[in-house]
Short mmCIF file of C-alpha atoms in Angstrom, two decimals:
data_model
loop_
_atom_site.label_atom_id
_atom_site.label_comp_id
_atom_site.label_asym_id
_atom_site.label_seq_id
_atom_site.Cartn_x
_atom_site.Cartn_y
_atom_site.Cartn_z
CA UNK A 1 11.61 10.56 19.10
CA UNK A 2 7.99 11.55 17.57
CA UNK A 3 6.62 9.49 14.60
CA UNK A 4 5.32 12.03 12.62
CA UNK A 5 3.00 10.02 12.73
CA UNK A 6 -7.42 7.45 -2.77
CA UNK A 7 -21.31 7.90 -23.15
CA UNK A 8 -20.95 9.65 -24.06
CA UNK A 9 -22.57 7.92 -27.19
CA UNK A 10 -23.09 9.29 -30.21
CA UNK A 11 -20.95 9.01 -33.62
CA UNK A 12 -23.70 7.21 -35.43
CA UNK A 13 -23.25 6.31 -38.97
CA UNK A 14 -26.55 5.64 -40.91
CA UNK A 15 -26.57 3.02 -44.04
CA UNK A 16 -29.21 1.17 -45.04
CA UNK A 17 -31.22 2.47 -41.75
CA UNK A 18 -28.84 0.66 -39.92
CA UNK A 19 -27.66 2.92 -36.54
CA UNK A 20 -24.11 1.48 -35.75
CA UNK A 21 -23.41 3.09 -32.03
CA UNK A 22 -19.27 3.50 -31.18
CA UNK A 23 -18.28 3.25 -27.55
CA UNK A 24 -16.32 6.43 -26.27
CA UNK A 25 -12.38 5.76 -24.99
CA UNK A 26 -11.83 5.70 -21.05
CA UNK A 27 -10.98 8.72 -21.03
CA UNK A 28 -14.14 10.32 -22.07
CA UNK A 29 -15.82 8.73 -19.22
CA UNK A 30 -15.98 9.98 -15.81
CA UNK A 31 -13.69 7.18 -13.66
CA UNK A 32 -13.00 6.88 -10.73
CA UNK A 33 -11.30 3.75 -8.39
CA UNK A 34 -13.53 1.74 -6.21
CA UNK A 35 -12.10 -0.58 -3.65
CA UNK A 36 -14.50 -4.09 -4.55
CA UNK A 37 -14.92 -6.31 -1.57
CA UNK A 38 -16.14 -9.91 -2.95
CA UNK A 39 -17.60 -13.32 -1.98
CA UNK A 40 -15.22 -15.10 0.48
CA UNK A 41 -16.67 -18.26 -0.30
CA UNK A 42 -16.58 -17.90 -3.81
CA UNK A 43 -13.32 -16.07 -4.00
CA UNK A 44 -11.64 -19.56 -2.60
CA UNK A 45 -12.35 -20.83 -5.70
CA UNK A 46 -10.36 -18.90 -8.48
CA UNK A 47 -9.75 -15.36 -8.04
CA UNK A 48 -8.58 -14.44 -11.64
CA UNK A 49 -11.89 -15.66 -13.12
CA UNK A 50 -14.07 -14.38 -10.51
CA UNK A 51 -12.65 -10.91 -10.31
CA UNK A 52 -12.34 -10.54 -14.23
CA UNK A 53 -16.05 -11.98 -14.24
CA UNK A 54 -17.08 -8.84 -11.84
CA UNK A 55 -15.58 -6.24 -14.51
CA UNK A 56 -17.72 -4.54 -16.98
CA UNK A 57 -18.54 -6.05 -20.08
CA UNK A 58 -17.69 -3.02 -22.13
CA UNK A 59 -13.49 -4.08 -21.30
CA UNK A 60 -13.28 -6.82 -23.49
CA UNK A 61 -9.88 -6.65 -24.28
CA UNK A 62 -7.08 -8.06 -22.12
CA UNK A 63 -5.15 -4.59 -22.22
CA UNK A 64 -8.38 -2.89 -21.51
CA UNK A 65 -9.18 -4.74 -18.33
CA UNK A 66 -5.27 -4.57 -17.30
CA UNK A 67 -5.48 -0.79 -17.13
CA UNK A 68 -8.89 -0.80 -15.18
CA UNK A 69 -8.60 -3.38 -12.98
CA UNK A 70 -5.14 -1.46 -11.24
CA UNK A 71 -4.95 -4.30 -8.01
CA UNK A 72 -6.10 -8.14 -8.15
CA UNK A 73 -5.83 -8.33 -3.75
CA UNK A 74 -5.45 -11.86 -2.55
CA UNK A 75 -3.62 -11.82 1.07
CA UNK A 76 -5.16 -9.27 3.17
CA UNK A 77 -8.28 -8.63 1.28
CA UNK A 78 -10.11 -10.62 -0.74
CA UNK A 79 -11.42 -8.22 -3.66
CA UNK A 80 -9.71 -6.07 -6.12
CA UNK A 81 -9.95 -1.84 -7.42
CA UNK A 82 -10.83 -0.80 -10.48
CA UNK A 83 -11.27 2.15 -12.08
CA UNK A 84 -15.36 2.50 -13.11
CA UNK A 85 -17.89 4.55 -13.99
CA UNK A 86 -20.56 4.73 -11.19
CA UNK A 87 -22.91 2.89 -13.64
CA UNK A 88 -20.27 0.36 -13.95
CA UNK A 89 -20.20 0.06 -10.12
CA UNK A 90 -24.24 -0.44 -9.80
CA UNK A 91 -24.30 -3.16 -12.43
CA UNK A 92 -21.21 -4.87 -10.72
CA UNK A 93 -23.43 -5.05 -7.36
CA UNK A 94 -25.75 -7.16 -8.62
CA UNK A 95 -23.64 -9.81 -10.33
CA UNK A 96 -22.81 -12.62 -8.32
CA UNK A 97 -20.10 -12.95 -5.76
CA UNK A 98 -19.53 -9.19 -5.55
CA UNK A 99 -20.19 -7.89 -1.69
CA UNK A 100 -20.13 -4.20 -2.07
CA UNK A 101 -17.81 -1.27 -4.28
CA UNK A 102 -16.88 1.71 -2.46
CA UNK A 103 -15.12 4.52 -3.76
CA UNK A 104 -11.50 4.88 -2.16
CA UNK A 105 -10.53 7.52 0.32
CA UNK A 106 -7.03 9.56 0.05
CA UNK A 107 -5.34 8.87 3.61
CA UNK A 108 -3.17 11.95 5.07
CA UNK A 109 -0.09 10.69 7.00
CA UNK A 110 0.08 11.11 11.06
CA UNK A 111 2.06 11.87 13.68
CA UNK A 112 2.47 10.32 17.33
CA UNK A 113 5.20 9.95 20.39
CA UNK A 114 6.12 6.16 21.36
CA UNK A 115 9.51 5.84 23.76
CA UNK A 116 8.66 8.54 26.24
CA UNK A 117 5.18 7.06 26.20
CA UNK A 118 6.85 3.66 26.63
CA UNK A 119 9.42 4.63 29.39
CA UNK A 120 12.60 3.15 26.51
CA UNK A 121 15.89 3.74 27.85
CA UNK A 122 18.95 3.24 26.21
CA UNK A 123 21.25 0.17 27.91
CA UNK A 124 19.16 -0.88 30.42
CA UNK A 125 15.48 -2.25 31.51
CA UNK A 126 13.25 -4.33 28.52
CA UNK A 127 14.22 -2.37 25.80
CA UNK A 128 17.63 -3.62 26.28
CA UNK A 129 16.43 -7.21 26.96
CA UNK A 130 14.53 -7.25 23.81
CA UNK A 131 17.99 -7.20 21.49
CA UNK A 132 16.15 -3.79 19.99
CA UNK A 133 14.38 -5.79 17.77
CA UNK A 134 16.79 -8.34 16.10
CA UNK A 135 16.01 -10.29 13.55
CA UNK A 136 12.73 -8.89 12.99
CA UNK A 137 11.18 -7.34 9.63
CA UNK A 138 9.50 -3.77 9.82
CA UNK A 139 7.13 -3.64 6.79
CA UNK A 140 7.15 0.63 6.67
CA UNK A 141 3.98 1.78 4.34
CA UNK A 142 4.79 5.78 4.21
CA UNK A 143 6.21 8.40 1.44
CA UNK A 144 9.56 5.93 0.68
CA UNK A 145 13.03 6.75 2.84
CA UNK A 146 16.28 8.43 1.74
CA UNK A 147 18.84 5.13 2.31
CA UNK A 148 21.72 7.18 2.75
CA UNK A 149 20.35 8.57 6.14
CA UNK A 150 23.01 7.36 8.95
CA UNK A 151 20.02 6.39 10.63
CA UNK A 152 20.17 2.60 8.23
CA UNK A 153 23.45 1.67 8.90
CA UNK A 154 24.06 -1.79 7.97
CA UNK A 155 26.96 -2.10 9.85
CA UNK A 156 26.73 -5.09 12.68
CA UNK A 157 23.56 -6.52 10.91
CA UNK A 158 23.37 -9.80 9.84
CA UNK A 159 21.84 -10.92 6.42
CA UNK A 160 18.27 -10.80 6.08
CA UNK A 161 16.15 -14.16 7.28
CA UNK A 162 16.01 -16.92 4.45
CA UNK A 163 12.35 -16.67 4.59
CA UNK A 164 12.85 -12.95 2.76
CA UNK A 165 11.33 -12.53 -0.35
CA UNK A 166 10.83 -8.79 -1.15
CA UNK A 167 12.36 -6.44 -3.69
CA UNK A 168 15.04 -3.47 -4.33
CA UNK A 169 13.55 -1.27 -6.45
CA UNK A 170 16.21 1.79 -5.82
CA UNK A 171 17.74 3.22 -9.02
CA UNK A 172 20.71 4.87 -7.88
CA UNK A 173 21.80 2.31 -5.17
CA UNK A 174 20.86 -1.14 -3.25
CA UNK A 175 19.27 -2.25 -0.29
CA UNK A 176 21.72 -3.17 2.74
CA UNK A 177 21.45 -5.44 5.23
CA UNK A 178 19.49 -2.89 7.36
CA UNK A 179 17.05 -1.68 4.74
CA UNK A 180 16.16 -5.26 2.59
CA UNK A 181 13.94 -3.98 0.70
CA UNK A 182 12.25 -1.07 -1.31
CA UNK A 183 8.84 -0.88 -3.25
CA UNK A 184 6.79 1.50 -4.84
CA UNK A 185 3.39 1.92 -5.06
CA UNK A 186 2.34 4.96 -6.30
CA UNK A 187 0.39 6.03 -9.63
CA UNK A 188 3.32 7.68 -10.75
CA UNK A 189 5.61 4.73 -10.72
CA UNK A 190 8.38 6.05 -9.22
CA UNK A 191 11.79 4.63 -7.15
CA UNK A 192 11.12 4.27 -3.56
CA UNK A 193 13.22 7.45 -2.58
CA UNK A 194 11.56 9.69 -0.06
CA UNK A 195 10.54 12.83 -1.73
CA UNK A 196 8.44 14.46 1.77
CA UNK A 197 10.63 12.87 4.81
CA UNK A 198 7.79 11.80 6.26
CA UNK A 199 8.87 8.17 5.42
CA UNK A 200 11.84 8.86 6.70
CA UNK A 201 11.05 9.80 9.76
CA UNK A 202 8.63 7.06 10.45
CA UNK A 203 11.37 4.83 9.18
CA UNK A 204 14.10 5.90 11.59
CA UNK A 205 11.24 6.26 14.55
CA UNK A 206 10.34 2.33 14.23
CA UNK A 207 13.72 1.08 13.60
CA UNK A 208 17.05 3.94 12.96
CA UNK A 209 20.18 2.73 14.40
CA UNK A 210 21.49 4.61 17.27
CA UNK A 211 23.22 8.19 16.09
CA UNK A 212 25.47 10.22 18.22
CA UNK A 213 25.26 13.80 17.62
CA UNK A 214 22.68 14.56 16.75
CA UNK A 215 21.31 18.32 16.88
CA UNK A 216 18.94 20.87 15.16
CA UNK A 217 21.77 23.89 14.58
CA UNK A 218 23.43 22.52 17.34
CA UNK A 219 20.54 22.70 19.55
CA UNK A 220 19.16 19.22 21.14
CA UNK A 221 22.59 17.60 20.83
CA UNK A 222 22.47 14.12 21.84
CA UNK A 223 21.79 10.31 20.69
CA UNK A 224 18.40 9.78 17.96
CA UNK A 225 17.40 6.31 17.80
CA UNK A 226 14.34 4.33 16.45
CA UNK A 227 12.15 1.93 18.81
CA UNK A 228 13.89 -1.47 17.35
CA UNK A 229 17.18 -0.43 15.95
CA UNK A 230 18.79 -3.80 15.24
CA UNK A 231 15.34 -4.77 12.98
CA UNK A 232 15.16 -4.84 9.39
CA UNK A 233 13.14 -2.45 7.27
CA UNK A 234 10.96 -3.25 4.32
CA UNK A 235 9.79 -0.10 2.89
CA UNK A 236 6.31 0.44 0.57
CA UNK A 237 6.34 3.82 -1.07
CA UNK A 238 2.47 4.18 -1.10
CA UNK A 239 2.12 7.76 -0.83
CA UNK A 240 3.14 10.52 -3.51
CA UNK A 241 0.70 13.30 -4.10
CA UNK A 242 -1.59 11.30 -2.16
CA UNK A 243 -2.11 8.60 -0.14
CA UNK A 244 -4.53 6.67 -1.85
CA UNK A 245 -6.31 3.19 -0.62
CA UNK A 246 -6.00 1.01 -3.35
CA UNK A 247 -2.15 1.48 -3.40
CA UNK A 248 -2.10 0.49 0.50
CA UNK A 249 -4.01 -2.09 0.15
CA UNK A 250 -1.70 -3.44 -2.79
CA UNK A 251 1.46 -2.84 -0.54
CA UNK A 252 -0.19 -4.57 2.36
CA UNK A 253 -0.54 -7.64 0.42
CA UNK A 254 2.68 -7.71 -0.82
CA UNK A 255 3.97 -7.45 2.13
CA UNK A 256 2.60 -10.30 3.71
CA UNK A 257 4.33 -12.88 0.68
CA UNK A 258 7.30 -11.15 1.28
CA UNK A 259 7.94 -11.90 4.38
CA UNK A 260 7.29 -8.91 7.08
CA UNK A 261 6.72 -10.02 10.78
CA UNK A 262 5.17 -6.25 11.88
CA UNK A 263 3.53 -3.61 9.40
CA UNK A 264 3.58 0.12 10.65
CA UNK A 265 1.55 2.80 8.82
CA UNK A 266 1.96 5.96 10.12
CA UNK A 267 -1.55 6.76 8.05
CA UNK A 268 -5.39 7.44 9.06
CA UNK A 269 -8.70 8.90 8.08
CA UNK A 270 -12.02 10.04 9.08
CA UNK A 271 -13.08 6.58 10.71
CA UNK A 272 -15.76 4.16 9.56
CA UNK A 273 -17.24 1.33 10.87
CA UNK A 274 -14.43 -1.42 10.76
CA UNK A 275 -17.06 -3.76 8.67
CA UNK A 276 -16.49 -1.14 5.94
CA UNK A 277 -12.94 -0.25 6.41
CA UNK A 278 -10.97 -1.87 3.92
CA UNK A 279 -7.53 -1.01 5.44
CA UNK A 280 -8.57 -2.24 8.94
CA UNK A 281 -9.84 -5.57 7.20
CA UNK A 282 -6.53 -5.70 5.86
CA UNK A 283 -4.76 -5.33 9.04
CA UNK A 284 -7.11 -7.86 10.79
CA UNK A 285 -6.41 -10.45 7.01
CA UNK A 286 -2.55 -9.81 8.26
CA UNK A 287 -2.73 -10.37 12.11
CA UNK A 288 -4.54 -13.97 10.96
CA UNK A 289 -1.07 -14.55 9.24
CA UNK A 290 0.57 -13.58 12.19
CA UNK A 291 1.78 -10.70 11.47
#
């Protein structure tokens, strides 16, 4: 089965030849997020304090700096994004402890072809001999997943590990013992539910229980299954519209205290050097936590 496979200034008000200059709202300025890599050194200190240190000086209100700084990053990168002006991002780069500020990139979601790659046969050889994954937590970064999909059956599965700590975030139903857990993301806040498929898909590709009958009009018929059907599934709703890094990144991280053993992102780009990637720094952050 295929995995189919981011001032204007002036009101001036003049009284006793005194100019008194007004700042213009957020809105009025062009912003745009940047992905901030900082310090490692001095980010083991306090990240709070160093990260709100790195903001602009204009946000001097708590609720001000909430709304621009979107993702405080602490796991899998150690940095935060922010939504800035680009004269906001050239002052940042020269205060201490920042390492560089790069705008994000919107990610488009992929496509590849795994078990016949693999050689997997159902009931016999490795794939058999690996209990189809059992017992292990899928961490599934894509467009969300319709629950109700035969594919995440609960039925046979044991309870989730004690060492599970992630969320259900559905609004219509809960998680099962085959999907544990379901987070969102995106800008526009919503429920994990899979409003493309493509989460779906990549959902049921890396761990759908086995389904007889399967058939497109009643051509194909036969047996869909994912690559570990007896694993868990943690899903991250980071795509809506778009794909966008920051929101990655801030699934990512999450994923790692809550517990995932593999992460699978069926998500890419134009490449850049890994140095600058900030998703591939994540996925090397998570590998050093074993996952």
């Amino acid at each position: 089965m295929g995995c189919k496979p981011l001032i204007t200034l002036m009101l001036c008000m003049l009284n006793f030849h005194m100019i008194i200059p007004t700042f213009a709202e957020d809105d009025e300025i062009s912003l745009d997020t940047y992905i901030i890599r900082v310090d490692h050194e001095v980010a083991s200190k306090d990240l709070d304090t160093l990260y709100k240190s790195l903001m602009p000086t204009i946000t001097t209100t708590a609720d001000d700096q909430r709304r621009r700084l979107t993702y405080s990053y602490r796991n899998v990168f150690r940095g935060f994004a922010a939504r800035l002006s680009p004269e906001e991002v050239k002052a940042m780069e020269t205060k201490p402890g920042s390492v560089s500020a790069r705008l994000e990139r919107k990610i488009s979601l992929h496509t590849t072809h795994s078990p016949n790659f693999l050689g997997l046969n159902q009931n016999t050889g490795f794939w058999q001999s690996s209990g189809y994954g059992r017992g292990v937590i899928i961490g599934v970064l894509d467009t969300g997943i319709l629950p109700e999909h035969p594919s995440f059956s609960d039925e046979g599965i044991p309870p989730p590990p004690a060492k599970w700590k992630g969320k259900c975030e559905f609004n219509h139903t809960s998680c099962n013992n085959k999907i544990i857990g379901a987070r969102t993301f995106t800008t526009s806040g919503d429920n994990p539910l899979d409003n493309d498929g493509h989460g779906t898909h990549t959902a049921s590709t890396a761990a759908g229980r086995f389904v007889g009958g399967a058939n497109i009009f009643g051509n194909a018929n036969g047996t869909v299954v994912g690559i570990a059907p007896m694993a868990y599934l943690a899903i991250y709703k980071v795509c809506g519209t778009f794909c966008l890094e920051s929101d990655i990144l801030a699934a990512m991280d999450v994923a790692v205290d809550d517990g995932v053993d593999i992460l699978s992102l069926s998500l890419g780009a134009l490449s850049l050097n890994l140095h600058d990637d900030p998703i591939a720094l994540g996925a090397y952050s998570a590998t050093e936590k074993g996952i």
